[in-house]
Amino acid sequence: MSGGQRYCQALDLADDPELQQQYRQLHQQIWPEITRHLRRYGITQMEIYLLGTRLVMIMETAPDFDAAQFAARSEQDAKVREWEALMWRYQRPTPWTPPGEKWVAMERIFSLQSQI
């Protein structure tokens, strides 16, 4: 990871097989503008995993990544807003998601590195 941060976040997916398949297809090759935006503002790696309707995203960032700046730049970018609006057709808040939020940080409760 070389000095950056790792984020693990959760979100739910619609409980509808057709919508889930569309979501998977859209993530086979996301829009190039979104890829460029993520990399431009310090996201070096991102993976999304699915179990049932629960999505888990693991994101690694550059050492100088600024989450607040990334959020602000995302809000200012019309293509990112368009992508997020499209994604919200498929995504659902978890039962623990505060109102008005989407991806929610998960709490790390174990790390093999910290074991003796």
Short mmCIF file of N, CA, C and O in Angstrom, two decimals:
data_model
loop_
_atom_site.label_atom_id
_atom_site.label_comp_id
_atom_site.label_asym_id
_atom_site.label_seq_id
_atom_site.Cartn_x
_atom_site.Cartn_y
_atom_site.Cartn_z
N MET A 1 0.83 -1.20 0.00
CA MET A 1 0.00 0.00 0.00
C MET A 1 0.87 1.24 0.00
O MET A 1 0.41 2.31 -0.35
N SER A 2 2.07 1.15 0.44
CA SER A 2 3.07 2.22 0.39
C SER A 2 2.61 3.56 0.94
O SER A 2 2.59 4.57 0.26
N GLY A 3 2.23 3.58 2.21
CA GLY A 3 1.98 4.83 2.90
C GLY A 3 0.59 5.40 2.82
O GLY A 3 0.29 6.37 3.49
N GLY A 4 -0.28 4.84 2.00
CA GLY A 4 -1.63 5.35 1.90
C GLY A 4 -2.54 4.74 2.97
O GLY A 4 -2.08 4.08 3.89
N GLN A 5 -3.80 4.98 2.82
CA GLN A 5 -4.82 4.47 3.73
C GLN A 5 -5.61 3.37 3.04
O GLN A 5 -5.72 3.35 1.81
N ARG A 6 -6.21 2.50 3.84
CA ARG A 6 -7.15 1.50 3.32
C ARG A 6 -8.50 1.80 3.97
O ARG A 6 -8.60 1.98 5.17
N TYR A 7 -9.52 1.86 3.14
CA TYR A 7 -10.88 2.09 3.60
C TYR A 7 -11.72 0.86 3.28
O TYR A 7 -11.57 0.28 2.19
N CYS A 8 -12.58 0.48 4.17
CA CYS A 8 -13.51 -0.62 3.93
C CYS A 8 -14.90 -0.08 4.24
O CYS A 8 -15.17 0.39 5.34
N GLN A 9 -15.76 -0.11 3.23
CA GLN A 9 -17.09 0.48 3.36
C GLN A 9 -18.15 -0.50 2.89
O GLN A 9 -17.87 -1.38 2.06
N ALA A 10 -19.38 -0.32 3.39
CA ALA A 10 -20.48 -1.20 3.03
C ALA A 10 -21.66 -0.41 2.49
O ALA A 10 -21.87 0.76 2.84
N LEU A 11 -22.43 -1.08 1.66
CA LEU A 11 -23.65 -0.54 1.08
C LEU A 11 -24.46 -1.75 0.64
O LEU A 11 -23.90 -2.83 0.43
N ASP A 12 -25.75 -1.62 0.50
CA ASP A 12 -26.57 -2.73 0.04
C ASP A 12 -26.93 -2.55 -1.42
O ASP A 12 -26.89 -1.44 -1.96
N LEU A 13 -27.30 -3.67 -2.03
CA LEU A 13 -27.73 -3.69 -3.42
C LEU A 13 -29.22 -4.06 -3.42
O LEU A 13 -29.68 -4.78 -2.54
N ALA A 14 -29.94 -3.57 -4.40
CA ALA A 14 -31.36 -3.89 -4.52
C ALA A 14 -31.55 -5.40 -4.54
O ALA A 14 -30.75 -6.14 -5.14
N ASP A 15 -32.58 -5.87 -3.88
CA ASP A 15 -32.88 -7.30 -3.83
C ASP A 15 -33.73 -7.68 -5.04
O ASP A 15 -34.89 -8.05 -4.94
N ASP A 16 -33.10 -7.54 -6.21
CA ASP A 16 -33.77 -7.78 -7.48
C ASP A 16 -32.72 -8.34 -8.45
O ASP A 16 -31.78 -7.63 -8.81
N PRO A 17 -32.84 -9.61 -8.83
CA PRO A 17 -31.81 -10.24 -9.68
C PRO A 17 -31.51 -9.47 -10.97
O PRO A 17 -30.36 -9.40 -11.39
N GLU A 18 -32.52 -8.88 -11.60
CA GLU A 18 -32.28 -8.14 -12.83
C GLU A 18 -31.45 -6.89 -12.57
O GLU A 18 -30.49 -6.60 -13.31
N LEU A 19 -31.78 -6.15 -11.52
CA LEU A 19 -31.00 -4.96 -11.17
C LEU A 19 -29.58 -5.35 -10.75
O LEU A 19 -28.62 -4.66 -11.10
N GLN A 20 -29.44 -6.45 -10.04
CA GLN A 20 -28.12 -6.91 -9.63
C GLN A 20 -27.26 -7.24 -10.85
O GLN A 20 -26.07 -6.91 -10.89
N GLN A 21 -27.86 -7.89 -11.85
CA GLN A 21 -27.11 -8.23 -13.06
C GLN A 21 -26.69 -6.97 -13.81
O GLN A 21 -25.57 -6.88 -14.30
N GLN A 22 -27.57 -5.97 -13.88
CA GLN A 22 -27.22 -4.71 -14.53
C GLN A 22 -26.06 -4.03 -13.79
O GLN A 22 -25.14 -3.50 -14.42
N TYR A 23 -26.11 -4.06 -12.47
CA TYR A 23 -25.05 -3.46 -11.65
C TYR A 23 -23.72 -4.15 -11.92
O TYR A 23 -22.69 -3.49 -12.10
N ARG A 24 -23.75 -5.47 -11.96
CA ARG A 24 -22.52 -6.22 -12.28
C ARG A 24 -21.98 -5.83 -13.66
O ARG A 24 -20.78 -5.62 -13.82
N GLN A 25 -22.87 -5.75 -14.63
CA GLN A 25 -22.45 -5.41 -15.99
C GLN A 25 -21.83 -4.01 -16.04
O GLN A 25 -20.81 -3.81 -16.69
N LEU A 26 -22.45 -3.06 -15.36
CA LEU A 26 -21.90 -1.70 -15.35
C LEU A 26 -20.51 -1.66 -14.71
O LEU A 26 -19.70 -0.79 -15.05
N HIS A 27 -20.22 -2.58 -13.81
CA HIS A 27 -18.93 -2.59 -13.14
C HIS A 27 -17.89 -3.46 -13.85
O HIS A 27 -16.73 -3.50 -13.42
N GLN A 28 -18.26 -4.12 -14.93
CA GLN A 28 -17.26 -4.84 -15.73
C GLN A 28 -16.29 -3.85 -16.36
O GLN A 28 -15.11 -4.13 -16.51
N GLN A 29 -16.82 -2.69 -16.74
CA GLN A 29 -16.00 -1.62 -17.32
C GLN A 29 -16.69 -0.31 -17.00
O GLN A 29 -17.58 0.11 -17.72
N ILE A 30 -16.28 0.32 -15.90
CA ILE A 30 -16.94 1.57 -15.51
C ILE A 30 -16.56 2.67 -16.51
O ILE A 30 -15.62 2.52 -17.29
N TRP A 31 -17.30 3.74 -16.47
CA TRP A 31 -17.04 4.84 -17.39
C TRP A 31 -15.60 5.34 -17.21
O TRP A 31 -15.12 5.50 -16.09
N PRO A 32 -14.90 5.61 -18.31
CA PRO A 32 -13.50 6.06 -18.21
C PRO A 32 -13.35 7.37 -17.43
O PRO A 32 -12.34 7.58 -16.75
N GLU A 33 -14.35 8.23 -17.49
CA GLU A 33 -14.28 9.49 -16.72
C GLU A 33 -14.25 9.21 -15.22
O GLU A 33 -13.63 9.95 -14.46
N ILE A 34 -14.92 8.16 -14.81
CA ILE A 34 -14.96 7.80 -13.39
C ILE A 34 -13.61 7.22 -12.96
O ILE A 34 -13.07 7.58 -11.92
N THR A 35 -13.06 6.35 -13.80
CA THR A 35 -11.73 5.80 -13.52
C THR A 35 -10.70 6.91 -13.38
O THR A 35 -9.91 6.94 -12.43
N ARG A 36 -10.72 7.85 -14.32
CA ARG A 36 -9.77 8.97 -14.28
C ARG A 36 -9.97 9.81 -13.02
O ARG A 36 -9.00 10.22 -12.38
N HIS A 37 -11.21 10.06 -12.67
CA HIS A 37 -11.52 10.86 -11.48
C HIS A 37 -10.97 10.18 -10.22
O HIS A 37 -10.33 10.83 -9.39
N LEU A 38 -11.23 8.90 -10.08
CA LEU A 38 -10.75 8.17 -8.90
C LEU A 38 -9.23 8.27 -8.78
O LEU A 38 -8.70 8.60 -7.72
N ARG A 39 -8.56 8.00 -9.87
CA ARG A 39 -7.08 8.04 -9.85
C ARG A 39 -6.54 9.45 -9.67
O ARG A 39 -5.55 9.65 -8.95
N ARG A 40 -7.17 10.43 -10.29
CA ARG A 40 -6.70 11.82 -10.22
C ARG A 40 -6.67 12.31 -8.78
O ARG A 40 -5.79 13.07 -8.39
N TYR A 41 -7.64 11.89 -7.98
CA TYR A 41 -7.73 12.41 -6.62
C TYR A 41 -7.24 11.43 -5.56
O TYR A 41 -7.57 11.55 -4.39
N GLY A 42 -6.40 10.46 -5.97
CA GLY A 42 -5.64 9.69 -5.00
C GLY A 42 -6.14 8.31 -4.64
O GLY A 42 -5.63 7.70 -3.69
N ILE A 43 -7.10 7.79 -5.36
CA ILE A 43 -7.52 6.41 -5.11
C ILE A 43 -6.67 5.52 -6.01
O ILE A 43 -6.72 5.63 -7.23
N THR A 44 -5.88 4.67 -5.40
CA THR A 44 -4.93 3.85 -6.15
C THR A 44 -5.47 2.45 -6.45
O THR A 44 -5.02 1.82 -7.40
N GLN A 45 -6.40 1.98 -5.65
CA GLN A 45 -6.98 0.65 -5.85
C GLN A 45 -8.37 0.64 -5.26
O GLN A 45 -8.61 1.26 -4.21
N MET A 46 -9.28 -0.07 -5.92
CA MET A 46 -10.64 -0.19 -5.41
C MET A 46 -11.19 -1.54 -5.86
O MET A 46 -11.05 -1.91 -7.03
N GLU A 47 -11.80 -2.25 -4.92
CA GLU A 47 -12.47 -3.50 -5.22
C GLU A 47 -13.82 -3.49 -4.53
O GLU A 47 -13.95 -2.95 -3.43
N ILE A 48 -14.82 -4.09 -5.19
CA ILE A 48 -16.14 -4.23 -4.59
C ILE A 48 -16.48 -5.72 -4.58
O ILE A 48 -16.34 -6.39 -5.60
N TYR A 49 -16.92 -6.19 -3.42
CA TYR A 49 -17.32 -7.58 -3.23
C TYR A 49 -18.81 -7.63 -2.93
O TYR A 49 -19.37 -6.68 -2.37
N LEU A 50 -19.45 -8.75 -3.29
CA LEU A 50 -20.88 -8.91 -3.10
C LEU A 50 -21.18 -10.24 -2.41
O LEU A 50 -20.65 -11.28 -2.81
N LEU A 51 -22.03 -10.19 -1.39
CA LEU A 51 -22.57 -11.39 -0.75
C LEU A 51 -24.05 -11.14 -0.54
O LEU A 51 -24.42 -10.23 0.23
N GLY A 52 -24.90 -11.89 -1.23
CA GLY A 52 -26.33 -11.63 -1.16
C GLY A 52 -26.60 -10.25 -1.72
O GLY A 52 -26.35 -9.98 -2.89
N THR A 53 -27.07 -9.35 -0.87
CA THR A 53 -27.31 -7.97 -1.29
C THR A 53 -26.32 -7.00 -0.64
O THR A 53 -26.43 -5.79 -0.84
N ARG A 54 -25.36 -7.51 0.13
CA ARG A 54 -24.39 -6.64 0.81
C ARG A 54 -23.16 -6.43 -0.08
O ARG A 54 -22.50 -7.38 -0.50
N LEU A 55 -22.86 -5.17 -0.35
CA LEU A 55 -21.66 -4.78 -1.07
C LEU A 55 -20.61 -4.35 -0.05
O LEU A 55 -20.92 -3.65 0.92
N VAL A 56 -19.37 -4.75 -0.28
CA VAL A 56 -18.24 -4.30 0.53
C VAL A 56 -17.19 -3.76 -0.43
O VAL A 56 -16.80 -4.43 -1.37
N MET A 57 -16.77 -2.52 -0.19
CA MET A 57 -15.76 -1.89 -1.02
C MET A 57 -14.49 -1.71 -0.21
O MET A 57 -14.52 -1.20 0.90
N ILE A 58 -13.38 -2.13 -0.80
CA ILE A 58 -12.06 -1.90 -0.22
C ILE A 58 -11.35 -0.94 -1.14
O ILE A 58 -11.22 -1.17 -2.34
N MET A 59 -10.90 0.16 -0.55
CA MET A 59 -10.29 1.23 -1.32
C MET A 59 -8.94 1.58 -0.70
O MET A 59 -8.85 1.75 0.51
N GLU A 60 -7.92 1.64 -1.52
CA GLU A 60 -6.60 2.06 -1.07
C GLU A 60 -6.26 3.39 -1.71
O GLU A 60 -6.61 3.64 -2.87
N THR A 61 -5.60 4.23 -0.94
CA THR A 61 -5.35 5.59 -1.40
C THR A 61 -3.87 5.95 -1.32
O THR A 61 -3.09 5.32 -0.61
N ALA A 62 -3.52 6.99 -2.04
CA ALA A 62 -2.18 7.55 -2.00
C ALA A 62 -1.96 8.21 -0.63
O ALA A 62 -2.93 8.56 0.05
N PRO A 63 -0.69 8.37 -0.23
CA PRO A 63 -0.41 8.98 1.08
C PRO A 63 -1.03 10.37 1.27
O PRO A 63 -1.39 10.74 2.37
N ASP A 64 -1.18 11.12 0.19
CA ASP A 64 -1.71 12.48 0.31
C ASP A 64 -3.22 12.57 0.05
O ASP A 64 -3.76 13.65 -0.12
N PHE A 65 -3.90 11.43 0.05
CA PHE A 65 -5.35 11.43 -0.19
C PHE A 65 -6.07 12.24 0.86
O PHE A 65 -5.83 12.12 2.06
N ASP A 66 -7.00 13.08 0.41
CA ASP A 66 -7.81 13.91 1.29
C ASP A 66 -9.28 13.58 1.01
O ASP A 66 -9.81 13.97 -0.04
N ALA A 67 -9.92 12.87 1.91
CA ALA A 67 -11.30 12.42 1.71
C ALA A 67 -12.26 13.58 1.50
O ALA A 67 -13.16 13.51 0.65
N ALA A 68 -12.09 14.66 2.24
CA ALA A 68 -12.98 15.82 2.11
C ALA A 68 -12.81 16.46 0.73
O ALA A 68 -13.80 16.84 0.09
N GLN A 69 -11.56 16.58 0.29
CA GLN A 69 -11.32 17.16 -1.03
C GLN A 69 -11.89 16.25 -2.13
O GLN A 69 -12.49 16.73 -3.09
N PHE A 70 -11.71 14.95 -1.97
CA PHE A 70 -12.26 14.01 -2.95
C PHE A 70 -13.78 14.15 -3.03
O PHE A 70 -14.35 14.21 -4.11
N ALA A 71 -14.44 14.23 -1.89
CA ALA A 71 -15.90 14.38 -1.86
C ALA A 71 -16.33 15.68 -2.54
O ALA A 71 -17.28 15.71 -3.33
N ALA A 72 -15.60 16.76 -2.27
CA ALA A 72 -15.94 18.05 -2.87
C ALA A 72 -15.73 18.01 -4.38
O ALA A 72 -16.58 18.50 -5.15
N ARG A 73 -14.62 17.45 -4.82
CA ARG A 73 -14.34 17.36 -6.27
C ARG A 73 -15.37 16.47 -6.96
O ARG A 73 -15.77 16.73 -8.09
N SER A 74 -15.79 15.41 -6.28
CA SER A 74 -16.80 14.52 -6.84
C SER A 74 -18.12 15.25 -7.03
O SER A 74 -18.79 15.12 -8.06
N GLU A 75 -18.50 16.05 -6.05
CA GLU A 75 -19.75 16.81 -6.11
C GLU A 75 -19.71 17.86 -7.23
O GLU A 75 -20.74 18.16 -7.83
N GLN A 76 -18.53 18.37 -7.55
CA GLN A 76 -18.39 19.41 -8.58
C GLN A 76 -18.34 18.82 -10.00
O GLN A 76 -18.50 19.56 -10.97
N ASP A 77 -18.13 17.53 -10.10
CA ASP A 77 -17.94 16.89 -11.41
C ASP A 77 -19.28 16.34 -11.93
O ASP A 77 -19.86 15.43 -11.34
N ALA A 78 -19.74 16.88 -13.05
CA ALA A 78 -21.05 16.50 -13.60
C ALA A 78 -21.11 15.01 -13.95
O ALA A 78 -22.14 14.36 -13.74
N LYS A 79 -20.03 14.47 -14.49
CA LYS A 79 -20.03 13.05 -14.89
C LYS A 79 -20.08 12.15 -13.66
O LYS A 79 -20.76 11.12 -13.67
N VAL A 80 -19.38 12.53 -12.60
CA VAL A 80 -19.43 11.76 -11.36
C VAL A 80 -20.83 11.81 -10.77
O VAL A 80 -21.37 10.78 -10.33
N ARG A 81 -21.46 12.97 -10.78
CA ARG A 81 -22.84 13.07 -10.28
C ARG A 81 -23.79 12.21 -11.10
O ARG A 81 -24.67 11.55 -10.57
N GLU A 82 -23.58 12.18 -12.42
CA GLU A 82 -24.40 11.34 -13.30
C GLU A 82 -24.21 9.86 -12.96
O GLU A 82 -25.18 9.10 -12.87
N TRP A 83 -22.95 9.45 -12.77
CA TRP A 83 -22.65 8.06 -12.41
C TRP A 83 -23.29 7.70 -11.07
O TRP A 83 -23.91 6.64 -10.92
N GLU A 84 -23.15 8.56 -10.09
CA GLU A 84 -23.70 8.30 -8.76
C GLU A 84 -25.23 8.20 -8.80
O GLU A 84 -25.82 7.36 -8.12
N ALA A 85 -25.86 9.05 -9.59
CA ALA A 85 -27.32 8.97 -9.73
C ALA A 85 -27.73 7.64 -10.36
O ALA A 85 -28.70 7.00 -9.94
N LEU A 86 -26.98 7.20 -11.37
CA LEU A 86 -27.25 5.91 -12.00
C LEU A 86 -27.05 4.78 -10.99
O LEU A 86 -27.88 3.88 -10.89
N MET A 87 -25.97 4.82 -10.23
CA MET A 87 -25.69 3.76 -9.26
C MET A 87 -26.77 3.67 -8.19
O MET A 87 -27.10 2.59 -7.71
N TRP A 88 -27.35 4.80 -7.83
CA TRP A 88 -28.37 4.82 -6.78
C TRP A 88 -29.64 4.09 -7.21
O TRP A 88 -30.45 3.71 -6.38
N ARG A 89 -29.80 3.85 -8.52
CA ARG A 89 -30.92 3.02 -8.99
C ARG A 89 -30.77 1.59 -8.48
O ARG A 89 -31.77 0.88 -8.35
N TYR A 90 -29.55 1.17 -8.22
CA TYR A 90 -29.26 -0.21 -7.84
C TYR A 90 -28.92 -0.35 -6.36
O TYR A 90 -29.09 -1.41 -5.76
N GLN A 91 -28.39 0.69 -5.78
CA GLN A 91 -27.88 0.64 -4.41
C GLN A 91 -28.97 1.00 -3.40
O GLN A 91 -29.90 1.74 -3.72
N ARG A 92 -28.81 0.47 -2.20
CA ARG A 92 -29.73 0.75 -1.10
C ARG A 92 -28.90 1.00 0.16
O ARG A 92 -27.86 0.35 0.36
N PRO A 93 -29.33 1.89 1.04
CA PRO A 93 -28.60 2.07 2.29
C PRO A 93 -28.69 0.82 3.16
O PRO A 93 -29.69 0.11 3.11
N THR A 94 -27.66 0.56 3.93
CA THR A 94 -27.74 -0.52 4.90
C THR A 94 -28.64 -0.07 6.05
O THR A 94 -28.94 1.12 6.17
N PRO A 95 -29.04 -0.98 6.92
CA PRO A 95 -29.82 -0.56 8.09
C PRO A 95 -29.06 0.39 9.01
O PRO A 95 -29.67 1.08 9.82
N TRP A 96 -27.75 0.47 8.87
CA TRP A 96 -26.90 1.30 9.73
C TRP A 96 -26.43 2.58 9.04
O TRP A 96 -25.62 3.31 9.58
N THR A 97 -26.92 2.84 7.85
CA THR A 97 -26.49 4.01 7.09
C THR A 97 -27.24 5.25 7.56
O THR A 97 -28.46 5.26 7.54
N PRO A 98 -26.51 6.29 7.97
CA PRO A 98 -27.18 7.54 8.35
C PRO A 98 -27.93 8.14 7.16
O PRO A 98 -27.50 7.99 6.01
N PRO A 99 -29.03 8.85 7.40
CA PRO A 99 -29.78 9.48 6.32
C PRO A 99 -28.89 10.37 5.47
O PRO A 99 -28.04 11.09 5.98
N GLY A 100 -29.07 10.29 4.16
CA GLY A 100 -28.33 11.13 3.23
C GLY A 100 -26.95 10.60 2.86
O GLY A 100 -26.25 11.21 2.07
N GLU A 101 -26.55 9.46 3.41
CA GLU A 101 -25.24 8.89 3.08
C GLU A 101 -25.42 7.62 2.25
O GLU A 101 -26.51 7.07 2.18
N LYS A 102 -24.31 7.17 1.63
CA LYS A 102 -24.34 5.95 0.84
C LYS A 102 -23.37 4.94 1.46
O LYS A 102 -23.72 4.24 2.39
N TRP A 103 -22.16 4.90 0.93
CA TRP A 103 -21.16 3.98 1.45
C TRP A 103 -20.81 4.38 2.88
O TRP A 103 -20.55 5.55 3.16
N VAL A 104 -20.79 3.41 3.79
CA VAL A 104 -20.53 3.68 5.21
C VAL A 104 -19.29 2.89 5.64
O VAL A 104 -19.14 1.70 5.31
N ALA A 105 -18.42 3.57 6.37
CA ALA A 105 -17.18 2.92 6.84
C ALA A 105 -17.50 1.77 7.78
O ALA A 105 -18.38 1.85 8.63
N MET A 106 -16.77 0.68 7.59
CA MET A 106 -16.89 -0.49 8.46
C MET A 106 -15.80 -0.40 9.52
O MET A 106 -14.74 0.19 9.30
N GLU A 107 -16.05 -1.00 10.65
CA GLU A 107 -15.08 -1.01 11.75
C GLU A 107 -14.19 -2.25 11.62
O GLU A 107 -14.69 -3.37 11.54
N ARG A 108 -12.89 -2.03 11.59
CA ARG A 108 -11.97 -3.17 11.57
C ARG A 108 -11.88 -3.71 12.99
O ARG A 108 -11.58 -2.97 13.93
N ILE A 109 -12.14 -5.01 13.13
CA ILE A 109 -12.07 -5.63 14.47
C ILE A 109 -10.95 -6.65 14.58
O ILE A 109 -10.72 -7.18 15.66
N PHE A 110 -10.24 -6.90 13.47
CA PHE A 110 -9.13 -7.85 13.51
C PHE A 110 -8.13 -7.51 12.44
O PHE A 110 -8.48 -7.12 11.33
N SER A 111 -6.84 -7.67 12.79
CA SER A 111 -5.75 -7.55 11.84
C SER A 111 -4.70 -8.59 12.18
O SER A 111 -4.21 -8.61 13.32
N LEU A 112 -4.38 -9.42 11.23
CA LEU A 112 -3.34 -10.43 11.46
C LEU A 112 -2.01 -9.78 11.79
O LEU A 112 -1.25 -10.28 12.61
N GLN A 113 -1.74 -8.62 11.19
CA GLN A 113 -0.47 -7.91 11.44
C GLN A 113 -0.28 -7.57 12.91
O GLN A 113 0.85 -7.51 13.36
N SER A 114 -1.35 -7.34 13.62
CA SER A 114 -1.21 -6.95 15.03
C SER A 114 -1.08 -8.14 15.98
O SER A 114 -0.92 -7.95 17.18
N GLN A 115 -1.14 -9.34 15.42
CA GLN A 115 -1.03 -10.55 16.23
C GLN A 115 0.44 -10.90 16.47
O GLN A 115 1.29 -10.64 15.64
N ILE A 116 0.70 -11.49 17.61
CA ILE A 116 2.07 -11.89 17.94
C ILE A 116 2.41 -13.21 17.32
O ILE A 116 1.65 -14.08 17.16
#
